Every structure is written in structure tokens, then in C-alpha cells.
mmCIF file of C-alpha atoms in Angstrom:
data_model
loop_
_atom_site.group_PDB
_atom_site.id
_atom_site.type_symbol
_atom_site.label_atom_id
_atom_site.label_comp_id
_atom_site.label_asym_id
_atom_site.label_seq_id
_atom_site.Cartn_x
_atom_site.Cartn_y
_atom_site.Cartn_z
ATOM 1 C CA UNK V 1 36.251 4.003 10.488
ATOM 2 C CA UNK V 2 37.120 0.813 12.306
ATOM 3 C CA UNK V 3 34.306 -1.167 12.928
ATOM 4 C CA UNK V 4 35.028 -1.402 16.749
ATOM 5 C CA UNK V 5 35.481 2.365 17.145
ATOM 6 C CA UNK V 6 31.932 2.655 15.415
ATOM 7 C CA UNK V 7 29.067 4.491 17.778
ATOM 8 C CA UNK V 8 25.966 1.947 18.248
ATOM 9 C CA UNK V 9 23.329 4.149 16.877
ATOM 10 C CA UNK V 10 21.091 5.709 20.213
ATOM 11 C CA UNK V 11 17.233 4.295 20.356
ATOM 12 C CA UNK V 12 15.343 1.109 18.661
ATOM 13 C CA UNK V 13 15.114 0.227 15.176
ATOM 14 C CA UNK V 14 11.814 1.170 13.759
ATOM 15 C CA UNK V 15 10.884 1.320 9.957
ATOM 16 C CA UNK V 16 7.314 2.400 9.218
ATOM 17 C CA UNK V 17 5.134 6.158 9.284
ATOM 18 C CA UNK V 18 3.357 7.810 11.684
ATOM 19 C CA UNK V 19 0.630 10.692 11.039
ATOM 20 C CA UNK V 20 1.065 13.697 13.600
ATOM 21 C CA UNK V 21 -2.003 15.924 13.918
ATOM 22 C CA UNK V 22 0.734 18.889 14.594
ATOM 23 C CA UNK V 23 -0.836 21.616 16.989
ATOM 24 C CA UNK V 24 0.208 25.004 16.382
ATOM 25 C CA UNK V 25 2.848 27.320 17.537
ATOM 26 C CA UNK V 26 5.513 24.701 17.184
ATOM 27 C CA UNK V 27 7.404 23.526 14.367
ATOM 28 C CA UNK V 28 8.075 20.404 11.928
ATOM 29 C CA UNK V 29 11.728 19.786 13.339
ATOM 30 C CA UNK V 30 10.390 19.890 16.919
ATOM 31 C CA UNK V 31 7.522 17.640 16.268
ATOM 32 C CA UNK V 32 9.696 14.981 14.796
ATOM 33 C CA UNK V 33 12.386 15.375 17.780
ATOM 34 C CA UNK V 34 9.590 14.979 20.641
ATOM 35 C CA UNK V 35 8.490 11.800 18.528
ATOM 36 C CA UNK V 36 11.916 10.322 17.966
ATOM 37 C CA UNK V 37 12.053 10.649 21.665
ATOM 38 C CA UNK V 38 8.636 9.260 22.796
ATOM 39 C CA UNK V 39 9.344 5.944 20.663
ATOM 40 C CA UNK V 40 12.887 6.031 21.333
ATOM 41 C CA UNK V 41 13.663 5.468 17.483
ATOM 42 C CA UNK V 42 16.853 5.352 15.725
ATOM 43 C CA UNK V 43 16.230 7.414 12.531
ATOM 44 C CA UNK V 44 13.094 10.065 12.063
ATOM 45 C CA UNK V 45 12.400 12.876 9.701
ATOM 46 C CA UNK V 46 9.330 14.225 8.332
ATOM 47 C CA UNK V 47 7.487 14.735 4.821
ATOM 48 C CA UNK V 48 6.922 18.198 4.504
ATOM 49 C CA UNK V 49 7.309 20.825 6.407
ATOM 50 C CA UNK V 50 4.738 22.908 7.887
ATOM 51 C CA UNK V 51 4.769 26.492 9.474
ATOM 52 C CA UNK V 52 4.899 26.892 12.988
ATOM 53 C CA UNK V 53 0.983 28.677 12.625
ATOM 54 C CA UNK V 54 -0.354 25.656 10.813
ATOM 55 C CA UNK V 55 -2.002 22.587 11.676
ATOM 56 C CA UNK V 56 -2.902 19.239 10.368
ATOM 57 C CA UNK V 57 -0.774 16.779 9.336
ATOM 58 C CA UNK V 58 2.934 15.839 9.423
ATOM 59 C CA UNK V 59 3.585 12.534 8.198
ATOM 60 C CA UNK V 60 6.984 11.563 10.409
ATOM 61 C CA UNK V 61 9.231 8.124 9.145
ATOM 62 C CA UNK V 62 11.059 6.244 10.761
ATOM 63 C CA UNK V 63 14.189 4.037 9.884
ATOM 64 C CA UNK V 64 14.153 2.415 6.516
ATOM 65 C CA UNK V 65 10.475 4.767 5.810
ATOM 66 C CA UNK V 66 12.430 8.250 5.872
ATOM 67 C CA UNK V 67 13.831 6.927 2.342
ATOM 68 C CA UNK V 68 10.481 7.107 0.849
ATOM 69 C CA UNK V 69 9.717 10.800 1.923
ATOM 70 C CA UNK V 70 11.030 12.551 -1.259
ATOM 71 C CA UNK V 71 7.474 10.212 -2.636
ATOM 72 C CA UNK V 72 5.038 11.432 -0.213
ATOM 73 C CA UNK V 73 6.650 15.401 -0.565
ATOM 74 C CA UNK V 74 5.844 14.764 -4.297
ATOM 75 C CA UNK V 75 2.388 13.456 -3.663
ATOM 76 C CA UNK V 76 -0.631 15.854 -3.541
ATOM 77 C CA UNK V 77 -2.377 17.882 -0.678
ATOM 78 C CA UNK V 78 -4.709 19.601 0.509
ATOM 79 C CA UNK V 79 -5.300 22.456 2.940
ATOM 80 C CA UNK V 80 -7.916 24.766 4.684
ATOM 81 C CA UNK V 81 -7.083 28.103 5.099
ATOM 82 C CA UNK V 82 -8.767 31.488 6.441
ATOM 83 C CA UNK V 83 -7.628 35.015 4.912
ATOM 84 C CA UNK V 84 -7.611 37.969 6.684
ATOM 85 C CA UNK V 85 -7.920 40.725 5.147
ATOM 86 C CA UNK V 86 -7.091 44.601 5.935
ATOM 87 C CA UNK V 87 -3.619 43.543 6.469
ATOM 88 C CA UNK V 88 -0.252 42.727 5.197
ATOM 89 C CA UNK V 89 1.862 41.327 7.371
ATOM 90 C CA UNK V 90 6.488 40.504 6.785
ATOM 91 C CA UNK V 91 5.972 36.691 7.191
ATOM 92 C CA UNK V 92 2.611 36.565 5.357
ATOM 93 C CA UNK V 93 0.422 34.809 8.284
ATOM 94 C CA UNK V 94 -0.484 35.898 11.733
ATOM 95 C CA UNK V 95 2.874 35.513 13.286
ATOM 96 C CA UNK V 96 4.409 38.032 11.520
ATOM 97 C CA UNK V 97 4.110 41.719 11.758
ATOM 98 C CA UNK V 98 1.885 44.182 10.000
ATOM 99 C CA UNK V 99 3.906 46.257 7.343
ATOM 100 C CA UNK V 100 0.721 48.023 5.281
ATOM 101 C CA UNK V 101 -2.829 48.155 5.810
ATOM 102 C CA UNK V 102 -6.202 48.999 3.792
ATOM 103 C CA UNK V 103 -9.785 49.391 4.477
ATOM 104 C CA UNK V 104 -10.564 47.735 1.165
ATOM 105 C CA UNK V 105 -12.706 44.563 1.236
ATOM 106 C CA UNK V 106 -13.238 42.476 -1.463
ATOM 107 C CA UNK V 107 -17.037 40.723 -2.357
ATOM 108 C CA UNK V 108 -17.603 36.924 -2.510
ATOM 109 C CA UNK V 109 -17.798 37.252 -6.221
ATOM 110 C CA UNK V 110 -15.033 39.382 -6.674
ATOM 111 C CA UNK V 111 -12.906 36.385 -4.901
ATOM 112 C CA UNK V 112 -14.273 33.992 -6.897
ATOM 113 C CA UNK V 113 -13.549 36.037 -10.149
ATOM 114 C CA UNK V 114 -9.729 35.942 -9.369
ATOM 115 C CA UNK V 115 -9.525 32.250 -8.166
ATOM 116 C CA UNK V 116 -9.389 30.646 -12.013
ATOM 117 C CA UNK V 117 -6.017 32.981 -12.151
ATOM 118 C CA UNK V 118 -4.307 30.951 -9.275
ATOM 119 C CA UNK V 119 -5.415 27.502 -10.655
ATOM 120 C CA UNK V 120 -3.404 25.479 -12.723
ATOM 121 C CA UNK V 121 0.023 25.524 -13.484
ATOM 122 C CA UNK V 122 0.871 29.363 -11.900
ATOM 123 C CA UNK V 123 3.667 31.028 -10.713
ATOM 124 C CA UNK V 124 4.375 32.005 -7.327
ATOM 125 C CA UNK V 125 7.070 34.411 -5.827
ATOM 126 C CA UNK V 126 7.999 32.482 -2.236
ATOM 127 C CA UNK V 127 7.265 34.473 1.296
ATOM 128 C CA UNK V 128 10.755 35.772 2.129
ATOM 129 C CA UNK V 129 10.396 34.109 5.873
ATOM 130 C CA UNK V 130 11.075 30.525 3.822
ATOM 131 C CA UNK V 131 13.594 27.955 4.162
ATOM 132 C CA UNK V 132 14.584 28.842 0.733
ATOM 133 C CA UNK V 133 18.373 28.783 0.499
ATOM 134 C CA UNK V 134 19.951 32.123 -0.835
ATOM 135 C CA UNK V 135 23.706 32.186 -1.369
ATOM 136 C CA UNK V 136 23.873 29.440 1.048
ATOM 137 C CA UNK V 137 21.667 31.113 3.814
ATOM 138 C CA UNK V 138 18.554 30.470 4.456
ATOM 139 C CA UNK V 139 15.650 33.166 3.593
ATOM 140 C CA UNK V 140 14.033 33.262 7.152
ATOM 141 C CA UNK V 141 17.407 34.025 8.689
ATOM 142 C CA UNK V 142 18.561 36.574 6.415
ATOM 143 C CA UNK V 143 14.774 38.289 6.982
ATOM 144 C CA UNK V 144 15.285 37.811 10.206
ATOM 145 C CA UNK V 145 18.569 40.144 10.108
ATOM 146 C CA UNK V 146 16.780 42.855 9.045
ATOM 147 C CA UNK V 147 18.044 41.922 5.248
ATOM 148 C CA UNK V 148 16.598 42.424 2.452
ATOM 149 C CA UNK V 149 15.016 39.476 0.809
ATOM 150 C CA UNK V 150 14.147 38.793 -3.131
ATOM 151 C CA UNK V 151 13.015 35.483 -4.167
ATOM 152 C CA UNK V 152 12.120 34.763 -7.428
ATOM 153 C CA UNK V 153 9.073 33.249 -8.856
ATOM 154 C CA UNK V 154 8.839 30.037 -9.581
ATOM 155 C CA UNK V 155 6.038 27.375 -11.220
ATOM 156 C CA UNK V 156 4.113 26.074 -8.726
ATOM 157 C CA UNK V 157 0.611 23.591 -9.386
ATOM 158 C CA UNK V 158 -2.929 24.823 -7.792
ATOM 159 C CA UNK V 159 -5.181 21.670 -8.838
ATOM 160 C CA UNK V 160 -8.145 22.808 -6.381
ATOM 161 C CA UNK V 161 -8.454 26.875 -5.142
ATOM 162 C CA UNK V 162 -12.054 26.956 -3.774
ATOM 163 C CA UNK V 163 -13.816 29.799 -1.401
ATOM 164 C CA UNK V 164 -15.731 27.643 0.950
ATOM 165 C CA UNK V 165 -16.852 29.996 3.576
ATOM 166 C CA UNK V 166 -17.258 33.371 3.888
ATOM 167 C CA UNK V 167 -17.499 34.461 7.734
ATOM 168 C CA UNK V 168 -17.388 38.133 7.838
ATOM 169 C CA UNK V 169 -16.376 40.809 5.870
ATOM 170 C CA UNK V 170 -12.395 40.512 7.167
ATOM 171 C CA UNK V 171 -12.092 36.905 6.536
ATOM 172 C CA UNK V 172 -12.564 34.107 3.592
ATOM 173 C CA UNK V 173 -11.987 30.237 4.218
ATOM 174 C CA UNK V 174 -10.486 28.324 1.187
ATOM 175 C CA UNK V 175 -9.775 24.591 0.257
ATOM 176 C CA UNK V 176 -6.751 24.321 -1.744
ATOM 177 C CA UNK V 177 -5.443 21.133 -3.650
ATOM 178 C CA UNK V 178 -1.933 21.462 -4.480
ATOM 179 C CA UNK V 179 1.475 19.481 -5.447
ATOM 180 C CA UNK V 180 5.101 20.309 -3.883
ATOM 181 C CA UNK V 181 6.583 22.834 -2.787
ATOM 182 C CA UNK V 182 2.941 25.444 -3.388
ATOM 183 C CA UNK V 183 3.265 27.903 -0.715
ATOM 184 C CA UNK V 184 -0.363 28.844 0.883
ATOM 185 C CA UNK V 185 0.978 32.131 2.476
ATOM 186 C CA UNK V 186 1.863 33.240 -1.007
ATOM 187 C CA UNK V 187 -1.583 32.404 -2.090
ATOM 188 C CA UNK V 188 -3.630 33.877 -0.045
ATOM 189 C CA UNK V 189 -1.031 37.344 -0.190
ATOM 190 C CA UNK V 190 -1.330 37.743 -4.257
ATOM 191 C CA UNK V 191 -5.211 36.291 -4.098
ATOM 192 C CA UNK V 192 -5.611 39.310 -1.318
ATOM 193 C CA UNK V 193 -3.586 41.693 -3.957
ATOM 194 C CA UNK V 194 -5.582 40.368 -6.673
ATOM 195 C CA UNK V 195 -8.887 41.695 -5.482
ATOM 196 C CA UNK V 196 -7.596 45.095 -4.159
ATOM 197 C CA UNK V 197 -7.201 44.328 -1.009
ATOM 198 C CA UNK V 198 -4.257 43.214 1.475
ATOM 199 C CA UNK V 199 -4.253 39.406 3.393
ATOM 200 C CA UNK V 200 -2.324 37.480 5.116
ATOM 201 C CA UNK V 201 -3.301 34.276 6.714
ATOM 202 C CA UNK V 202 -4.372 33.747 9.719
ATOM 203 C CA UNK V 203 -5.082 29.697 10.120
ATOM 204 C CA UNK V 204 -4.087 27.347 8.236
ATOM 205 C CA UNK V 205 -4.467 23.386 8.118
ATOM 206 C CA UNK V 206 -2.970 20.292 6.088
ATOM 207 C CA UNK V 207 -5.867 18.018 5.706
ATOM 208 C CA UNK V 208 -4.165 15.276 3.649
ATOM 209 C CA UNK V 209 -1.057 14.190 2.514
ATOM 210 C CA UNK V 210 -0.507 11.675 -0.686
ATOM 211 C CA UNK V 211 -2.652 8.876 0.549
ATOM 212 C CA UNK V 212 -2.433 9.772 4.255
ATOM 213 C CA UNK V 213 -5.633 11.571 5.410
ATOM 214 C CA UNK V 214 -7.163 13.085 8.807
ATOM 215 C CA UNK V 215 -8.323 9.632 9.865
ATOM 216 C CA UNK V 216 -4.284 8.249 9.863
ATOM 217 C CA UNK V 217 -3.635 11.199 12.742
ATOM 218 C CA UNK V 218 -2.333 10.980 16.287
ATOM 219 C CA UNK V 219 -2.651 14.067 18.423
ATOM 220 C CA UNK V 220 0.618 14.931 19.303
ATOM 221 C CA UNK V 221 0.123 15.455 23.266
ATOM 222 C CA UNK V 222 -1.014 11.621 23.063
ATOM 223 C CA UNK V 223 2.382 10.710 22.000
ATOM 224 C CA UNK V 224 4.400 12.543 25.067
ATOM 225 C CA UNK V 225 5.933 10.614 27.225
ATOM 226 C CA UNK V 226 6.683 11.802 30.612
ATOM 227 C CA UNK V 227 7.430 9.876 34.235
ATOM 228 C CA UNK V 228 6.312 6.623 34.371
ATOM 229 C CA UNK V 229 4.259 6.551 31.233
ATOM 230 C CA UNK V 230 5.033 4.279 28.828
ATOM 231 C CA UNK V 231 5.910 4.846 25.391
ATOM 232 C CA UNK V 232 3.390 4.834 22.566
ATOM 233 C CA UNK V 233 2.557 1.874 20.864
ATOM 234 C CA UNK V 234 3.858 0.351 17.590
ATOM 235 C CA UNK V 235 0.323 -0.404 16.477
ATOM 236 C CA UNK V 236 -0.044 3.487 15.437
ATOM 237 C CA UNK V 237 2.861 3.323 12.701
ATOM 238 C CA UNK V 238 1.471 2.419 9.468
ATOM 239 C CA UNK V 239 3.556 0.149 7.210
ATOM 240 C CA UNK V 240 6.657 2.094 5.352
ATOM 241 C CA UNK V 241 4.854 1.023 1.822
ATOM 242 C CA UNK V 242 1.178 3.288 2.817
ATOM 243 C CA UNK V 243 3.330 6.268 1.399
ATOM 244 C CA UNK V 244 3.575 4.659 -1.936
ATOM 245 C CA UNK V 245 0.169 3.267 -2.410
ATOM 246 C CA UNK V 246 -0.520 5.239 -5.272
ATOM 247 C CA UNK V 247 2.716 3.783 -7.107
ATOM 248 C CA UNK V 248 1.710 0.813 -9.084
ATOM 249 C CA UNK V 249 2.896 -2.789 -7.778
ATOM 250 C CA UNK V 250 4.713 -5.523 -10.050
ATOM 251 C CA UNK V 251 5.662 -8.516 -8.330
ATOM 252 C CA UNK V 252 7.999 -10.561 -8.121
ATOM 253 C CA UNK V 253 10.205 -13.625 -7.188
ATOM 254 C CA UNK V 254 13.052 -13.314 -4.775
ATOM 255 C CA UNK V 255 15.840 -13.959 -6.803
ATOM 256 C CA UNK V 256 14.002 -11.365 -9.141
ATOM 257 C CA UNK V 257 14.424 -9.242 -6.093
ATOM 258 C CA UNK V 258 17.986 -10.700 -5.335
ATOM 259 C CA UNK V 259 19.117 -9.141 -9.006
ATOM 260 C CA UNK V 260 17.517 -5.792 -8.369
ATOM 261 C CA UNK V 261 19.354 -5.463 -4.748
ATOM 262 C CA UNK V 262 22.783 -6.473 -6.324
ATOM 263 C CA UNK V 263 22.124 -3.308 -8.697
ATOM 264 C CA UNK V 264 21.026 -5.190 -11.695
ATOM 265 C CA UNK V 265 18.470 -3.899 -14.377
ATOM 266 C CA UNK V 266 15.825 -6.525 -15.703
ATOM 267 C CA UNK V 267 14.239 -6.575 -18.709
ATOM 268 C CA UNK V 268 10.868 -6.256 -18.780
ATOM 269 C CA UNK V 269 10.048 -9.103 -21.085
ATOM 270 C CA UNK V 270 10.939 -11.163 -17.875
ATOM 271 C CA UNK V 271 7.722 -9.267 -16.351
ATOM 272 C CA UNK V 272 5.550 -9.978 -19.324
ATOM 273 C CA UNK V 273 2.150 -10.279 -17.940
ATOM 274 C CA UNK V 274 3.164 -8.703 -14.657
ATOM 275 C CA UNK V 275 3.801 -5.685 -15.202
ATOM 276 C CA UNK V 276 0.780 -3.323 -14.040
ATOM 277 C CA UNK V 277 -1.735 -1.529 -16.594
ATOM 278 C CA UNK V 278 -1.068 1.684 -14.198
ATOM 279 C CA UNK V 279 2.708 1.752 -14.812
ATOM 280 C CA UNK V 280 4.204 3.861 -17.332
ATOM 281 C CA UNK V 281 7.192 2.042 -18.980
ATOM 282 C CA UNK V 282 8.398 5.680 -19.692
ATOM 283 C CA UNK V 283 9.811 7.000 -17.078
ATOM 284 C CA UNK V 284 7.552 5.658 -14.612
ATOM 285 C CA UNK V 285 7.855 4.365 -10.963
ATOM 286 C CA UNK V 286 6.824 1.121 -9.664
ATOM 287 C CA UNK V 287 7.005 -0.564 -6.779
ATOM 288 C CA UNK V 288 8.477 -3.706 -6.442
ATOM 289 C CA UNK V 289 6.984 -6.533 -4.236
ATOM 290 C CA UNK V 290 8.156 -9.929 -3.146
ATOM 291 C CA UNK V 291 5.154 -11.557 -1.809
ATOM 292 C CA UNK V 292 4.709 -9.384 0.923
ATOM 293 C CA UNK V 293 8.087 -8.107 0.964
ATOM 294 C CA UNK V 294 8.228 -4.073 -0.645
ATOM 295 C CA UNK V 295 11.908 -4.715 -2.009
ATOM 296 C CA UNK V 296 12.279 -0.809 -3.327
ATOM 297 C CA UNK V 297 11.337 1.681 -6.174
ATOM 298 C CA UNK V 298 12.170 0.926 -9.394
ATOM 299 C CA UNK V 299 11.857 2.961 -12.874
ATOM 300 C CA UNK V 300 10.504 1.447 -16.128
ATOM 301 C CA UNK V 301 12.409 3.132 -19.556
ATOM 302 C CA UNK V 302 13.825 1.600 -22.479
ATOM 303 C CA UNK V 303 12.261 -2.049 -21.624
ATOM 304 C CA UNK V 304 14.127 -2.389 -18.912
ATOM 305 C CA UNK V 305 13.444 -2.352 -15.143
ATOM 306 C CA UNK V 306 15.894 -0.234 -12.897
ATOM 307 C CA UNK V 307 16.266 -0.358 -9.212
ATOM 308 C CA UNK V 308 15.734 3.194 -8.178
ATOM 309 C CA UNK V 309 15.294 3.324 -4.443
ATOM 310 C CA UNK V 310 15.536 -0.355 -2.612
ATOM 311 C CA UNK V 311 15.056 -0.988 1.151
ATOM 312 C CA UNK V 312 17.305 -2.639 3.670
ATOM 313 C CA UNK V 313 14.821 -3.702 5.594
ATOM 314 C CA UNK V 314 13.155 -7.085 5.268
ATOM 315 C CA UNK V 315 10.376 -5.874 7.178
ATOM 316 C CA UNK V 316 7.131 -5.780 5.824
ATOM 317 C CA UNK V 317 5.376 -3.126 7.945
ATOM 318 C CA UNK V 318 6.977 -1.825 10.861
#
């Protein structure tokens, strides 16, 4: 397209992350659009999605940050949730409705028998109200329809499944640690099954993350901007390179940096003595660093340093 026939992009240039304490009974999508707004930013999107029940945090980028969320989705997390039990319900939490009930109730030991079964590298059939694409459409719609739904199973990784709390009879609080794409409605349904009862959850909150924990959160009615009020400040993003904190740093010079933006591989004898002890020069990620300056992700393999992901920005926060 012409360049003069070009749209200006709507809102400010922003780059950098900001940790939403997400109340319930809305969703992801809506949380990030109320943000966009409240900052009046360019470019938004979030870093994992979480149910319109749940709570906790929803790490939202902005500009030249949303290209680092497919490094924070990978990252681990962790979650409290409480089980109901008596009760299976379509959606497998509280918002969904009850399809099959039981009077069975499981004890505290016979919960923590199961657990070791769900821990580890498992497998885990999806709820059917997902965003899980099937032929092209998406689960929750076609459940929605009245359709029938059948997912598959598919490996999931439970690092942490612990019963923490015990309240009553009907309900069981948990701590799970978990990498992408674990699904805690599933969970809690097949740990429920498991024991010879029926669950479903009925609250559920994100607790951390990758590196961002509870103390990075901003209530989300804080953020709202209405009348006269002015918009939030910059000073609660956190720098675009917080997401990647865990990924090992090499630096380097700037016409290092130069050769990696202009697509160029380096070898990594011209790192010798740079290159981290963390970094695994098979396969691994690092991030690269002018001074201050994050200039992108690269991968180390074969000796050689590949640009994998590189930023735009100069910036070196937000």
C-alpha cells in the first residue's frame, strides 16, 4: 500500500508489560481491551488466557513486548484452586451447568493417594468449553450449539499438585505448578473421577506467571479511566525484558548487534568468554544485550549464534 494512503496507527507507542490482577466474571480479551484503552496504547495482547471464573494474573504487553509472549506462555505457573465436589458440571467450573451428580465424598487421604497420578508428565483430555480449534471452529462455540464435542488427550506437565486445605466435606483447595497449555478444570474433573466422586471447580486463581508474581499486580478497577481522570501511569509497566529474565544474557557490542539485526548468524568463538554458563549451545535461547539495550532472542546450535526473535525498539524499558 502507498505509504500516503497508510492509516496512522490509533493510540501512543508503548513497549513494556503490565501485570493485571484480573477480577472475575470477565474475560482475557476484555481485560486487555479496557487496558489498551485506559493507556491509550497502540498494540496490546496478553500471555495466557484465563477463564472468565478465574482470577489472578494476566500479564498484558504492549508494543514491541507482545513479541515476547509466546516466552512467558512457555514459562511456568502456578495456581490455587477449590474443588467442589457432588457435582459435574458441561464447562467443568461453576459457570457451567450441572449434567450428573453423586453423594460420594472422597477422604483427605484418599485425595492425596491419587495426586502422584496427575504429577509429572500426564495426559489430559481438554474441557470441551476450550478455545481449542476443531475443524476450524472453536470448541466453546461448537458446545455452545448444542454439538457434540470430543477432544483428544494430549501431554500436558503437572510439576506441583498439592491438597493444601481441606474446608468441608464438599470442597478441597489445591496448589498446582504447571507449564503451558495444563488445563486446571480438567484437573480437578479426572482428580474428582479419580477418587469416586464428581468435581468441578468452583474458584480458581493464577498466582504467578514465569517470573511475574502477585507483587507485579495492578487491580484492574485502578486502571479505568473514566471523566476527567487521567490515565494510568507509565511507572506501572515493567520493562519488555522482565518476561525473559529467566533466559540467560550474553552481551554484546553494537555492531555485534548490528550483524544479528541485518539477519546474520555469529559464531560463537566471537563470544568466547561471553557466552553464559546457563546457556545451552544446543538448542538453547539467549538473550542478547547491548549494554542496556535487549537487542532480541537468539538460539545457540552448531557453534553458531542465530537471531531468533529481535526487537525494533531501541527502548530499554518502556
Amino acid at each position: 500500500m502507498p505509504r500516503q494512503f497508510r492509516k496512522k496507527p490509533k493510540g501512543r507507542p508503548i513497549d513494556g508489560w503490565l501485570i493485571v490482577d484480573k477480577p472475575s466474571g470477565i474475560g482475557s480479551t476484555d481485560v486487555v481491551n479496557k487496558v489498551k484503552r485506559a493507556f491509550d496504547a497502540q498494540k496490546a495482547g496478553h500471555g495466557g488466557t484465563l477463564d472468565p471464573l478465574a482470577t489472578g494474573l494476566l500479564p498484558v504487553a504492549f508494543g514491541a513486548a507482545t513479541k515476547t509472549v509466546p516466552y512467558v506462555m512457555d514459562g511456568t505457573k502456578t495456581y490455587r484452586f477449590t474443588l467442589k465436589f457432588g457435582e459435574a458440571r458441561d464447562s467443568d467450573d461453576a459457570d457451567g451447568a450441572v449434567i450428573a451428580t453423586t453423594d460420594a465424598r472422597p477422604t483427605d487421604d484418599a485425595i492425596r493417594a491419587a495426586l502422584p497420578a496427575f504429577t509429572g508428565d500426564i495426559m489430559q483430555v481438554p474441557p470441551i468449553y476450550s478455545a481449542i480449534k476443531i475443524n476450524g471452529d472453536r470448541a466453546y462455540d461448537l458446545a455452545r450449539d448444542g454439538q457434540e464435542v470430543v477432544l483428544e488427550a494430549r501431554p500436558a506437565r503437572v510439576d506441583k499438585f498439592e491438597l493444601t486445605e481441606r474446608p468441608d466435606a464438599d470442597h478441597a483447595i489445591f496448589e498446582v505448578q504447571s507449564g503451558k497449555g495444563v488445563y486446571m478444570r480438567s484437573l480437578a474433573r479426572d482428580l474428582a473421577k479419580a477418587v469416586g466422586s464428581l468435581g468441578h471447580i468452583a474458584a480458581l486463581r493464577r498466582l504467578s506467571v514465569g517470573p511475574f508474581k502477585e507483587s507485579h499486580a495492578v487491580a484492574l478497577d485502578s486502571l479505568l479511566v473514566s471523566g476527567d481522570t487521567p490515565a494510568p501511569s507509565l511507572d506501572l509497566l515493567l520493562p519488555l525484558t522482565t518476561a525473559l529474565d529467566d533466559i540467560p544474557a550474553l552481551a554484546m557490542s553494537e555492531a555485534e548487534a548490528a550483524r544479528l539485526q541485518f539477519g546474520q548468524a555469529i559464531s560463537l568463538v566471537e563470544f568466547m568468554g561471553r557466552v553464559p554458563p546457563a546457556a545451552n549451545p544446543s538448542g538453547g535461547l539467549i538473550r542478547a544485550m547491548a549494554g542496556e539495550r535487549f537487542v532480541g532472542l537468539c538460539r545457540l546450535e552448531e557453534g553458531m549464534c542465530f537471531p531468533e526473535r529481535l526487537m525494533a525498539t531501541t527502548e530499554t524499558g518502556h
